[in-house]
Amino acid sequence: MTKARIVILGGGWGGLFTALDVAGSADVTLVSDEDHFLFTPMLYEYLSGEVEAWHIAPKYSELLDDNVRVIQNSYAKAVDLNTQTITLENSNDILNYDVLVLASGGVTNYAGVEGAEEFTLPFRKLVHADNLRTHMVQALDRIPPDMSPQDVRREVTFVVVGAGASGCELSTKMADLLKDAFKRRALPGAPRVLVVEMGDKVVPGMGEQIREIVEDALRESDVEVHTRTRVVKVSADEVTLEHEGNRETLKTAGVVWTGGVKMSSLVEQLEVEKDRRGALIVEGTLQLPQHNNAFALGDIAVYPDAAPTLPGTAQLALQQAKMAADNIKAFLQGKDLRTKHFEELGEALSLGTERAAVLTAGKAFGGALARQARFALYTSRLPTWHHRLRVGAAWFLGGTEIRPLLPLGLER
Ligand SMILES: Cc1cc2nc3c(=O)[nH]c(=O)nc-3n(C[C@H](O)[C@H](O)[C@H](O)COP(=O)(O)OP(=O)(O)OC[C@H]3O[C@@H](n4cnc5c(N)ncnc54)[C@H](O)[C@@H]3O)c2cc1C
């Protein structure tokens, strides 16, 4: 008997963990435009060098056995749900499937702000963190030793757009890293890092306990918080902000965009039921309503029964992956599929290079202890036992110190 063909589009939280669970049960293919998984919550620590690429971005070849065929560095251009085929960019091959898993995640949403797509740095992938680090190093390298402190401050101004969890984690990390570099290089004055938020508070959507810890961390890292402020224009070295009708243009060494997520063109072209953000509406079983052999999960799917706080999180995609895998196996065996409510597993934020915040069982705590707890928690969430053991040992024995921002020629 020929095995059913399962094709999984996307190798992130939803796609990789589904692949790990269905491996061996059918003829499984994973398509990804990368050659590695990315443990997104630790991208900030990768920027600072507290963790290395192999810790948080293991190659698929290390994680998946021969029973999953991986088509990597390959972008799925279009899906035809009626003919059950997938077209890949830069390839004439057409993939046929019996069961499809859509797990291609979101893309950065620049919300139509003038110059944002062209001139800001996104922060979603390993390469984005590498680019940002290079930007920071180049800004520091440009400072001559005799520059006045106020000119230095203007030259080393970075703006982070969005004060959600990502913007607060990133801005505190950048500020701590830059301050460390100022000390090591004996530069005059101090760097300037701003986080800009349209709403009236940081980490909107998170509870008061966590917000207090985040606000303390922003203060301790000397991050300037600008709430009720909109970015209206970005150019190569300037950003224009608007606060209560007043506009101000700042010179910047870099603007990083963490302001939101939208659907990719792959999802946009699917003619199925969607919500107002364009996300795919799925049944409680994660199946598309009119196509019961197609499952969708993670950032691109709207699951009616998910707890309201979970959409757009890795913890939801991870839990959905387990259910998608079980339901795919049941579907192929003609058994009943299950539906389930997901659990809130708590929250953990990295805040600068010394601290973190963790919310677990309704209690929040911060500081260096939270940083240790976060590392321990995330070791247990890494994919595969083998990888967890290797990385856990590396963190325990080798430590998790930052890698200072050295002059470009000395960076590795
Ligand atoms: C910097 C950062 C930090 C975050 N921190 C947290 C956190 O602390 N806690 C939390 O719960 N969530 C966090 N998130 C959110 C979390 O990462 C997402 O909710 C989660 O990744 C969603 O999983 P997914 O499988 O839907 O998509 P992803 O994990 O984004 O995976 C999608 C994959 O598909 C690939 N892909 C996309 N389109 C195609 C295509 N057409 N063809 C082939 N491959 C394609 C992408 O490159 C990617 O590898 C963070 C996100 C970011 C960016």
Tab-separated table of C-alpha atoms and ligand atoms in Angstrom:
chain	number	residue	atom	x	y	z
A	1	MET	CA	0.000	0.000	0.000
A	2	THR	CA	1.333	3.483	-0.779
A	3	LYS	CA	1.660	5.789	2.179
A	4	ALA	CA	-0.386	8.981	2.425
A	5	ARG	CA	1.552	12.113	1.515
A	6	ILE	CA	1.604	14.800	4.228
A	7	VAL	CA	3.116	18.128	3.191
A	8	ILE	CA	3.888	20.690	5.908
A	9	LEU	CA	4.463	24.284	4.819
A	10	GLY	CA	6.694	26.115	7.305
A	11	GLY	CA	9.254	24.748	9.739
A	12	GLY	CA	8.714	27.013	12.731
A	13	TRP	CA	6.863	26.319	15.970
A	14	GLY	CA	3.774	24.887	14.303
A	15	GLY	CA	5.381	23.098	11.351
A	16	LEU	CA	8.487	21.579	12.941
A	17	PHE	CA	6.688	20.202	15.985
A	18	THR	CA	3.937	18.741	13.781
A	19	ALA	CA	6.621	17.098	11.621
A	20	LEU	CA	8.375	15.622	14.675
A	21	ASP	CA	5.078	14.081	15.794
A	22	VAL	CA	3.832	12.702	12.461
A	23	ALA	CA	7.264	11.455	11.328
A	24	GLY	CA	7.102	7.789	10.449
A	25	SER	CA	3.304	7.632	10.229
A	26	ALA	CA	3.136	8.643	6.534
A	27	ASP	CA	5.242	10.001	3.695
A	28	VAL	CA	6.086	13.371	5.300
A	29	THR	CA	7.590	16.405	3.525
A	30	LEU	CA	8.461	19.678	5.258
A	31	VAL	CA	8.939	22.778	3.104
A	32	SER	CA	10.784	25.745	4.595
A	33	ASP	CA	12.389	28.874	3.239
A	34	GLU	CA	15.087	28.399	5.919
A	35	ASP	CA	17.406	25.479	6.700
A	36	HIS	CA	16.780	25.734	10.439
A	37	PHE	CA	14.122	26.021	13.129
A	38	LEU	CA	14.161	29.241	15.183
A	39	PHE	CA	13.406	29.397	18.899
A	40	THR	CA	12.073	32.960	18.539
A	41	PRO	CA	11.781	33.859	22.250
A	42	MET	CA	15.586	33.758	22.507
A	43	LEU	CA	16.408	35.854	19.458
A	44	TYR	CA	17.224	38.717	21.871
A	45	GLU	CA	19.851	36.578	23.608
A	46	TYR	CA	21.296	35.685	20.223
A	47	LEU	CA	21.652	39.403	19.461
A	48	SER	CA	23.622	39.875	22.679
A	49	GLY	CA	25.655	36.690	22.267
A	50	GLU	CA	24.226	35.124	25.449
A	51	VAL	CA	23.271	32.184	23.238
A	52	GLU	CA	24.709	30.947	19.952
A	53	ALA	CA	23.012	30.161	16.661
A	54	TRP	CA	23.293	26.393	17.125
A	55	HIS	CA	21.508	26.639	20.492
A	56	ILE	CA	18.359	28.363	19.225
A	57	ALA	CA	18.442	27.719	15.501
A	58	PRO	CA	19.288	24.036	15.018
A	59	LYS	CA	19.356	22.793	11.437
A	60	TYR	CA	16.463	20.616	10.336
A	61	SER	CA	19.024	17.960	9.404
A	62	GLU	CA	19.917	17.655	13.115
A	63	LEU	CA	16.334	17.502	14.328
A	64	LEU	CA	14.545	15.349	11.771
A	65	ASP	CA	15.354	11.768	10.831
A	66	ASP	CA	15.334	10.316	7.344
A	67	ASN	CA	11.602	9.653	7.680
A	68	VAL	CA	10.890	13.329	6.955
A	69	ARG	CA	11.926	14.731	3.594
A	70	VAL	CA	12.960	18.356	3.986
A	71	ILE	CA	12.774	20.802	1.093
A	72	GLN	CA	14.708	23.681	2.612
A	73	ASN	CA	15.632	27.200	1.490
A	74	SER	CA	12.573	26.903	-0.700
A	75	TYR	CA	9.548	29.195	-0.627
A	76	ALA	CA	6.063	27.813	-1.277
A	77	LYS	CA	4.540	30.265	-3.738
A	78	ALA	CA	0.993	28.995	-4.107
A	79	VAL	CA	-1.349	26.281	-2.880
A	80	ASP	CA	-4.267	24.917	-4.863
A	81	LEU	CA	-6.618	23.349	-2.349
A	82	ASN	CA	-8.789	21.811	-5.082
A	83	THR	CA	-6.082	20.016	-7.057
A	84	GLN	CA	-4.082	19.420	-3.830
A	85	THR	CA	-0.887	20.818	-5.272
A	86	ILE	CA	1.812	23.263	-4.163
A	87	THR	CA	4.009	25.417	-6.387
A	88	LEU	CA	7.487	26.322	-5.199
A	89	GLU	CA	9.420	29.468	-6.072
A	90	ASN	CA	12.545	28.870	-8.207
A	91	SER	CA	11.482	25.316	-9.048
A	92	ASN	CA	9.340	23.666	-11.684
A	93	ASP	CA	8.458	20.850	-9.321
A	94	ILE	CA	4.850	20.629	-8.228
A	95	LEU	CA	4.226	18.961	-4.877
A	96	ASN	CA	1.144	16.773	-4.492
A	97	TYR	CA	-0.374	16.083	-1.110
A	98	ASP	CA	-3.075	14.019	0.529
A	99	VAL	CA	-2.908	16.023	3.752
A	100	LEU	CA	-1.686	19.604	3.956
A	101	VAL	CA	-0.437	21.466	7.040
A	102	LEU	CA	-0.322	25.250	6.685
A	103	ALA	CA	2.117	26.606	9.271
A	104	SER	CA	3.893	29.401	7.452
A	105	GLY	CA	3.638	32.048	10.202
A	106	GLY	CA	3.304	35.790	9.840
A	107	VAL	CA	5.437	38.498	8.274
A	108	THR	CA	6.319	41.972	9.581
A	109	ASN	CA	3.465	44.469	9.294
A	110	TYR	CA	4.747	47.969	8.529
A	111	ALA	CA	1.198	49.348	8.651
A	112	GLY	CA	1.787	51.543	5.594
A	113	VAL	CA	4.160	53.919	7.434
A	114	GLU	CA	6.199	55.926	4.918
A	115	GLY	CA	9.736	54.523	4.560
A	116	ALA	CA	9.221	51.790	7.174
A	117	GLU	CA	9.596	48.778	4.898
A	118	GLU	CA	12.590	50.272	3.110
A	119	PHE	CA	14.534	51.748	6.024
A	120	THR	CA	13.678	49.942	9.263
A	121	LEU	CA	15.235	46.703	10.430
A	122	PRO	CA	12.804	43.830	11.031
A	123	PHE	CA	13.456	41.479	13.948
A	124	ARG	CA	11.973	38.048	13.259
A	125	LYS	CA	14.836	35.927	11.935
A	126	LEU	CA	18.450	35.058	12.731
A	127	VAL	CA	19.670	37.177	9.837
A	128	HIS	CA	17.736	40.168	11.216
A	129	ALA	CA	19.571	39.893	14.538
A	130	ASP	CA	22.895	39.662	12.670
A	131	ASN	CA	22.023	42.806	10.687
A	132	LEU	CA	21.012	44.739	13.786
A	133	ARG	CA	24.197	43.758	15.593
A	134	THR	CA	26.253	44.954	12.622
A	135	HIS	CA	24.336	48.245	12.640
A	136	MET	CA	25.081	48.754	16.326
A	137	VAL	CA	28.774	47.962	15.879
A	138	GLN	CA	29.047	50.278	12.873
A	139	ALA	CA	27.410	53.132	14.803
A	140	LEU	CA	29.945	52.684	17.615
A	141	ASP	CA	32.864	52.363	15.181
A	142	ARG	CA	31.967	55.707	13.591
A	143	ILE	CA	32.501	57.664	16.839
A	144	PRO	CA	35.836	59.520	16.910
A	145	PRO	CA	37.460	59.628	20.393
A	146	ASP	CA	37.209	63.429	20.700
A	147	MET	CA	33.478	63.796	19.924
A	148	SER	CA	31.370	65.686	22.461
A	149	PRO	CA	28.992	63.597	24.613
A	150	GLN	CA	25.880	65.253	23.130
A	151	ASP	CA	27.048	64.533	19.577
A	152	VAL	CA	27.860	60.942	20.529
A	153	ARG	CA	24.369	60.543	21.955
A	154	ARG	CA	22.847	61.799	18.697
A	155	GLU	CA	25.049	59.489	16.603
A	156	VAL	CA	24.215	56.431	18.725
A	157	THR	CA	20.429	56.825	18.854
A	158	PHE	CA	18.358	53.726	18.137
A	159	VAL	CA	14.569	53.608	17.970
A	160	VAL	CA	12.520	50.468	18.581
A	161	VAL	CA	8.978	50.685	17.230
A	162	GLY	CA	6.314	48.967	19.336
A	163	ALA	CA	6.417	48.484	23.108
A	164	GLY	CA	4.812	45.072	23.151
A	165	ALA	CA	6.805	42.258	24.745
A	166	SER	CA	9.136	42.136	21.746
A	167	GLY	CA	9.896	45.888	21.722
A	168	CYS	CA	10.562	45.977	25.464
A	169	GLU	CA	12.772	42.881	25.357
A	170	LEU	CA	14.699	44.217	22.403
A	171	SER	CA	15.146	47.806	23.605
A	172	THR	CA	16.442	46.781	27.042
A	173	LYS	CA	18.818	44.277	25.441
A	174	MET	CA	20.130	46.864	22.969
A	175	ALA	CA	20.539	49.531	25.662
A	176	ASP	CA	22.502	47.202	27.959
A	177	LEU	CA	24.716	46.004	25.120
A	178	LEU	CA	25.448	49.542	23.940
A	179	LYS	CA	26.190	50.768	27.468
A	180	ASP	CA	28.596	47.870	27.946
A	181	ALA	CA	30.334	48.809	24.675
A	182	PHE	CA	30.579	52.474	25.740
A	183	LYS	CA	32.410	51.392	28.911
A	184	ARG	CA	34.765	49.008	27.128
A	185	ARG	CA	35.602	51.560	24.421
A	186	ALA	CA	35.771	54.469	26.924
A	187	LEU	CA	33.379	56.523	24.765
A	188	PRO	CA	32.152	59.874	26.118
A	189	GLY	CA	28.497	60.215	27.145
A	190	ALA	CA	25.874	57.498	26.713
A	191	PRO	CA	23.876	55.809	23.958
A	192	ARG	CA	20.200	56.666	23.461
A	193	VAL	CA	17.568	53.953	22.974
A	194	LEU	CA	13.897	54.862	22.582
A	195	VAL	CA	10.907	52.585	22.493
A	196	VAL	CA	7.878	54.099	20.767
A	197	GLU	CA	4.326	52.936	21.390
A	198	MET	CA	1.012	54.161	19.952
A	199	GLY	CA	-0.976	52.984	22.977
A	200	ASP	CA	-0.839	54.513	26.422
A	201	LYS	CA	1.198	51.783	28.151
A	202	VAL	CA	3.981	49.302	27.547
A	203	VAL	CA	3.244	45.572	27.096
A	204	PRO	CA	-0.447	46.160	26.378
A	205	GLY	CA	-2.356	42.921	26.866
A	206	MET	CA	-0.119	41.734	29.702
A	207	GLY	CA	-1.089	41.955	33.375
A	208	GLU	CA	-0.113	44.699	35.847
A	209	GLN	CA	2.369	42.470	37.727
A	210	ILE	CA	4.482	41.871	34.633
A	211	ARG	CA	4.089	45.493	33.472
A	212	GLU	CA	5.633	46.814	36.703
A	213	ILE	CA	8.663	44.569	36.265
A	214	VAL	CA	9.006	45.602	32.617
A	215	GLU	CA	8.750	49.315	33.499
A	216	ASP	CA	11.468	48.930	36.171
A	217	ALA	CA	13.703	47.160	33.683
A	218	LEU	CA	13.196	49.863	31.034
A	219	ARG	CA	14.189	52.477	33.637
A	220	GLU	CA	17.226	50.508	34.832
A	221	SER	CA	18.419	50.047	31.243
A	222	ASP	CA	17.876	53.799	30.563
A	223	VAL	CA	15.431	53.136	27.716
A	224	GLU	CA	13.305	56.212	26.913
A	225	VAL	CA	9.657	55.206	26.720
A	226	HIS	CA	7.438	57.254	24.377
A	227	THR	CA	3.822	56.166	24.678
A	228	ARG	CA	0.900	57.696	22.720
A	229	THR	CA	3.495	58.306	20.015
A	230	ARG	CA	3.283	57.289	16.372
A	231	VAL	CA	6.064	56.793	13.881
A	232	VAL	CA	4.958	58.719	10.795
A	233	LYS	CA	8.029	58.568	8.580
A	234	VAL	CA	11.372	56.780	8.405
A	235	SER	CA	14.323	57.584	6.148
A	236	ALA	CA	17.890	56.274	5.921
A	237	ASP	CA	19.047	58.177	9.014
A	238	GLU	CA	15.983	59.894	10.478
A	239	VAL	CA	12.677	59.050	12.051
A	240	THR	CA	9.672	61.366	12.502
A	241	LEU	CA	7.511	60.831	15.576
A	242	GLU	CA	4.129	62.344	16.368
A	243	HIS	CA	2.924	62.844	19.927
A	244	GLU	CA	-0.382	64.614	20.634
A	245	GLY	CA	-0.301	66.363	17.255
A	246	ASN	CA	3.338	67.537	17.572
A	247	ARG	CA	5.938	66.147	15.202
A	248	GLU	CA	9.641	65.715	15.951
A	249	THR	CA	12.358	64.371	13.652
A	250	LEU	CA	15.343	62.579	15.203
A	251	LYS	CA	18.605	61.511	13.641
A	252	THR	CA	19.023	57.763	14.177
A	253	ALA	CA	21.635	55.086	13.684
A	254	GLY	CA	18.844	52.565	13.218
A	255	VAL	CA	15.113	51.980	13.615
A	256	VAL	CA	13.935	48.474	14.464
A	257	TRP	CA	10.353	47.503	13.665
A	258	THR	CA	8.578	45.187	16.093
A	259	GLY	CA	5.207	46.853	15.439
A	260	GLY	CA	3.091	43.919	14.316
A	261	VAL	CA	2.494	40.865	12.183
A	262	LYS	CA	0.384	40.302	9.066
A	263	MET	CA	-0.380	37.467	6.685
A	264	SER	CA	2.032	36.515	3.908
A	265	SER	CA	1.130	36.472	0.218
A	266	LEU	CA	0.807	32.675	0.394
A	267	VAL	CA	-2.066	32.999	2.853
A	268	GLU	CA	-3.544	36.032	1.101
A	269	GLN	CA	-4.036	34.090	-2.128
A	270	LEU	CA	-6.009	31.270	-0.476
A	271	GLU	CA	-9.710	31.617	-1.205
A	272	VAL	CA	-11.106	30.332	2.081
A	273	GLU	CA	-12.846	31.753	5.152
A	274	LYS	CA	-10.747	34.365	6.943
A	275	ASP	CA	-11.087	36.848	9.782
A	276	ARG	CA	-10.671	40.615	9.319
A	277	ARG	CA	-6.862	40.338	9.682
A	278	GLY	CA	-6.839	37.794	6.851
A	279	ALA	CA	-6.027	34.849	9.151
A	280	LEU	CA	-7.472	31.447	8.236
A	281	ILE	CA	-10.533	30.455	10.231
A	282	VAL	CA	-10.206	26.818	11.286
A	283	GLU	CA	-12.528	24.300	12.910
A	284	GLY	CA	-11.862	23.216	16.474
A	285	THR	CA	-9.980	20.278	14.935
A	286	LEU	CA	-7.663	22.755	13.084
A	287	GLN	CA	-9.138	21.725	9.703
A	288	LEU	CA	-10.143	24.317	7.121
A	289	PRO	CA	-13.967	24.301	6.981
A	290	GLN	CA	-14.341	23.394	3.283
A	291	HIS	CA	-11.176	21.272	2.996
A	292	ASN	CA	-10.982	18.621	5.685
A	293	ASN	CA	-7.595	17.342	4.498
A	294	ALA	CA	-6.009	20.774	5.124
A	295	PHE	CA	-4.970	21.822	8.633
A	296	ALA	CA	-3.768	25.286	9.668
A	297	LEU	CA	-2.114	26.429	12.865
A	298	GLY	CA	0.063	29.040	14.530
A	299	ASP	CA	0.066	32.728	13.640
A	300	ILE	CA	-1.920	32.289	10.429
A	301	ALA	CA	-4.868	30.437	11.977
A	302	VAL	CA	-7.774	31.613	14.062
A	303	TYR	CA	-8.974	28.859	16.306
A	304	PRO	CA	-12.312	29.710	17.848
A	305	ASP	CA	-11.748	27.997	21.201
A	306	ALA	CA	-8.240	29.263	21.988
A	307	ALA	CA	-7.937	31.325	25.157
A	308	PRO	CA	-8.046	35.032	24.233
A	309	THR	CA	-4.517	35.761	25.418
A	310	LEU	CA	-2.768	33.136	23.326
A	311	PRO	CA	-3.068	34.075	19.637
A	312	GLY	CA	0.242	34.939	17.986
A	313	THR	CA	2.347	33.030	20.484
A	314	ALA	CA	4.781	30.165	20.230
A	315	GLN	CA	3.068	28.434	23.128
A	316	LEU	CA	-0.193	28.261	21.163
A	317	ALA	CA	1.530	27.027	17.980
A	318	LEU	CA	3.380	24.381	20.014
A	319	GLN	CA	0.213	23.052	21.633
A	320	GLN	CA	-1.643	23.147	18.314
A	321	ALA	CA	1.168	21.169	16.661
A	322	LYS	CA	0.611	18.264	19.051
A	323	MET	CA	-3.114	18.329	18.330
A	324	ALA	CA	-2.630	18.718	14.566
A	325	ALA	CA	-0.351	15.669	14.519
A	326	ASP	CA	-2.824	13.557	16.518
A	327	ASN	CA	-5.709	14.685	14.314
A	328	ILE	CA	-3.822	13.999	11.083
A	329	LYS	CA	-3.087	10.461	12.234
A	330	ALA	CA	-6.759	10.003	13.218
A	331	PHE	CA	-7.902	11.473	9.884
A	332	LEU	CA	-5.725	9.025	7.935
A	333	GLN	CA	-7.054	6.110	9.992
A	334	GLY	CA	-10.688	7.202	9.602
A	335	LYS	CA	-11.018	7.824	13.353
A	336	ASP	CA	-12.692	10.741	15.173
A	337	LEU	CA	-10.703	13.961	15.445
A	338	ARG	CA	-10.495	15.829	18.732
A	339	THR	CA	-10.886	19.442	19.748
A	340	LYS	CA	-9.390	21.002	22.834
A	341	HIS	CA	-8.968	24.214	24.798
A	342	PHE	CA	-5.374	25.284	25.139
A	343	GLU	CA	-3.559	26.128	28.338
A	344	GLU	CA	-1.885	29.364	29.274
A	345	LEU	CA	1.638	28.175	30.097
A	346	GLY	CA	2.770	31.470	31.659
A	347	GLU	CA	4.927	34.266	30.301
A	348	ALA	CA	8.672	34.852	30.267
A	349	LEU	CA	10.436	37.985	29.025
A	350	SER	CA	14.113	38.722	28.664
A	351	LEU	CA	14.820	42.231	30.004
A	352	GLY	CA	18.302	43.506	29.268
A	353	THR	CA	21.362	41.365	29.756
A	354	GLU	CA	21.007	40.827	33.514
A	355	ARG	CA	17.295	40.380	34.164
A	356	ALA	CA	14.080	38.741	33.020
A	357	ALA	CA	10.449	38.524	34.080
A	358	VAL	CA	8.568	35.279	34.551
A	359	LEU	CA	4.860	34.814	35.207
A	360	THR	CA	3.889	31.370	36.329
A	361	ALA	CA	0.833	30.107	38.237
A	362	GLY	CA	-0.458	33.684	38.462
A	363	LYS	CA	2.684	35.022	40.194
A	364	ALA	CA	5.275	37.255	38.512
A	365	PHE	CA	8.891	37.650	39.543
A	366	GLY	CA	11.829	39.499	38.026
A	367	GLY	CA	15.582	40.021	38.308
A	368	ALA	CA	18.552	37.686	37.888
A	369	LEU	CA	16.667	34.715	39.330
A	370	ALA	CA	13.968	35.094	36.665
A	371	ARG	CA	16.720	35.131	34.050
A	372	GLN	CA	17.997	31.755	35.331
A	373	ALA	CA	14.447	30.389	35.508
A	374	ARG	CA	13.806	31.470	31.924
A	375	PHE	CA	16.905	29.642	30.680
A	376	ALA	CA	15.823	26.501	32.576
A	377	LEU	CA	12.252	26.749	31.265
A	378	TYR	CA	13.362	27.257	27.688
A	379	THR	CA	15.828	24.365	27.808
A	380	SER	CA	12.832	22.125	28.378
A	381	ARG	CA	10.938	23.606	25.387
A	382	LEU	CA	13.697	23.128	22.804
A	383	PRO	CA	12.894	20.546	20.135
A	384	THR	CA	14.107	16.931	20.622
A	385	TRP	CA	15.743	15.370	23.690
A	386	HIS	CA	19.097	15.236	22.019
A	387	HIS	CA	19.150	18.967	21.295
A	388	ARG	CA	17.847	19.840	24.778
A	389	LEU	CA	20.640	17.853	26.401
A	390	ARG	CA	23.388	19.379	24.254
A	391	VAL	CA	22.179	22.941	24.743
A	392	GLY	CA	21.352	22.489	28.443
A	393	ALA	CA	24.893	21.204	29.019
A	394	ALA	CA	26.394	24.101	27.023
A	395	TRP	CA	24.467	26.689	29.076
A	396	PHE	CA	25.178	24.971	32.395
A	397	LEU	CA	28.884	24.338	31.790
A	398	GLY	CA	29.791	27.169	29.402
A	399	GLY	CA	27.639	29.942	30.903
A	400	THR	CA	25.510	32.526	29.148
A	401	GLU	CA	27.660	35.649	29.123
A	402	ILE	CA	27.141	38.384	26.545
A	403	ARG	CA	29.434	38.772	23.548
A	404	PRO	CA	30.491	42.444	23.681
A	405	LEU	CA	30.040	44.691	20.641
A	406	LEU	CA	33.634	44.714	19.417
A	407	PRO	CA	34.919	46.777	16.463
A	408	LEU	CA	33.737	45.239	13.185
A	409	GLY	CA	37.065	43.592	12.314
A	410	LEU	CA	37.073	41.748	15.663
A	411	GLU	CA	33.416	40.639	15.611
A	412	ARG	CA	32.775	37.012	14.796
B	1	LIG	C1	11.553	37.926	18.000
B	1	LIG	C2	10.328	37.157	18.422
B	1	LIG	C3	10.167	36.783	19.732
B	1	LIG	C4	9.041	36.079	20.138
B	1	LIG	N1	8.924	35.707	21.445
B	1	LIG	C5	7.881	34.959	21.831
B	1	LIG	C6	7.763	34.519	23.193
B	1	LIG	O1	8.598	34.853	24.033
B	1	LIG	N2	6.718	33.722	23.508
B	1	LIG	C7	5.779	33.346	22.596
B	1	LIG	O2	4.862	32.587	22.946
B	1	LIG	N3	5.836	33.753	21.311
B	1	LIG	C8	6.861	34.544	20.911
B	1	LIG	N4	6.939	34.993	19.615
B	1	LIG	C9	5.859	34.643	18.684
B	1	LIG	C10	6.107	33.265	18.109
B	1	LIG	O3	7.393	33.162	17.576
B	1	LIG	C11	5.079	32.965	17.025
B	1	LIG	O4	3.796	33.086	17.558
B	1	LIG	C12	5.306	31.548	16.489
B	1	LIG	O5	6.569	31.494	15.863
B	1	LIG	C13	4.221	31.128	15.525
B	1	LIG	O6	4.536	29.868	15.002
B	1	LIG	P1	4.208	29.508	13.485
B	1	LIG	O7	4.548	28.084	13.307
B	1	LIG	O8	2.851	29.987	13.154
B	1	LIG	O9	5.185	30.420	12.635
B	1	LIG	P2	6.763	30.521	12.621
B	1	LIG	O10	7.357	29.993	13.863
B	1	LIG	O11	7.044	31.936	12.233
B	1	LIG	O12	7.191	29.547	11.460
B	1	LIG	C14	6.877	29.777	10.128
B	1	LIG	C15	8.012	29.255	9.284
B	1	LIG	O13	7.583	29.138	7.941
B	1	LIG	C16	8.534	29.719	7.068
B	1	LIG	N5	7.784	30.162	5.894
B	1	LIG	C17	6.962	31.223	5.810
B	1	LIG	N6	6.388	31.281	4.598
B	1	LIG	C18	6.861	30.222	3.896
B	1	LIG	C19	6.636	29.740	2.593
B	1	LIG	N7	5.778	30.332	1.763
B	1	LIG	N8	7.316	28.648	2.180
B	1	LIG	C20	8.173	28.022	3.021
B	1	LIG	N9	8.409	28.428	4.292
B	1	LIG	C21	7.754	29.508	4.721
B	1	LIG	C22	9.118	30.842	7.898
B	1	LIG	O14	10.388	31.244	7.440
B	1	LIG	C23	9.210	30.174	9.263
B	1	LIG	O15	10.382	29.423	9.372
B	1	LIG	C24	8.050	35.716	19.189
B	1	LIG	C25	8.211	36.096	17.852
B	1	LIG	C26	9.339	36.798	17.462
B	1	LIG	C27	9.515	37.184	16.024
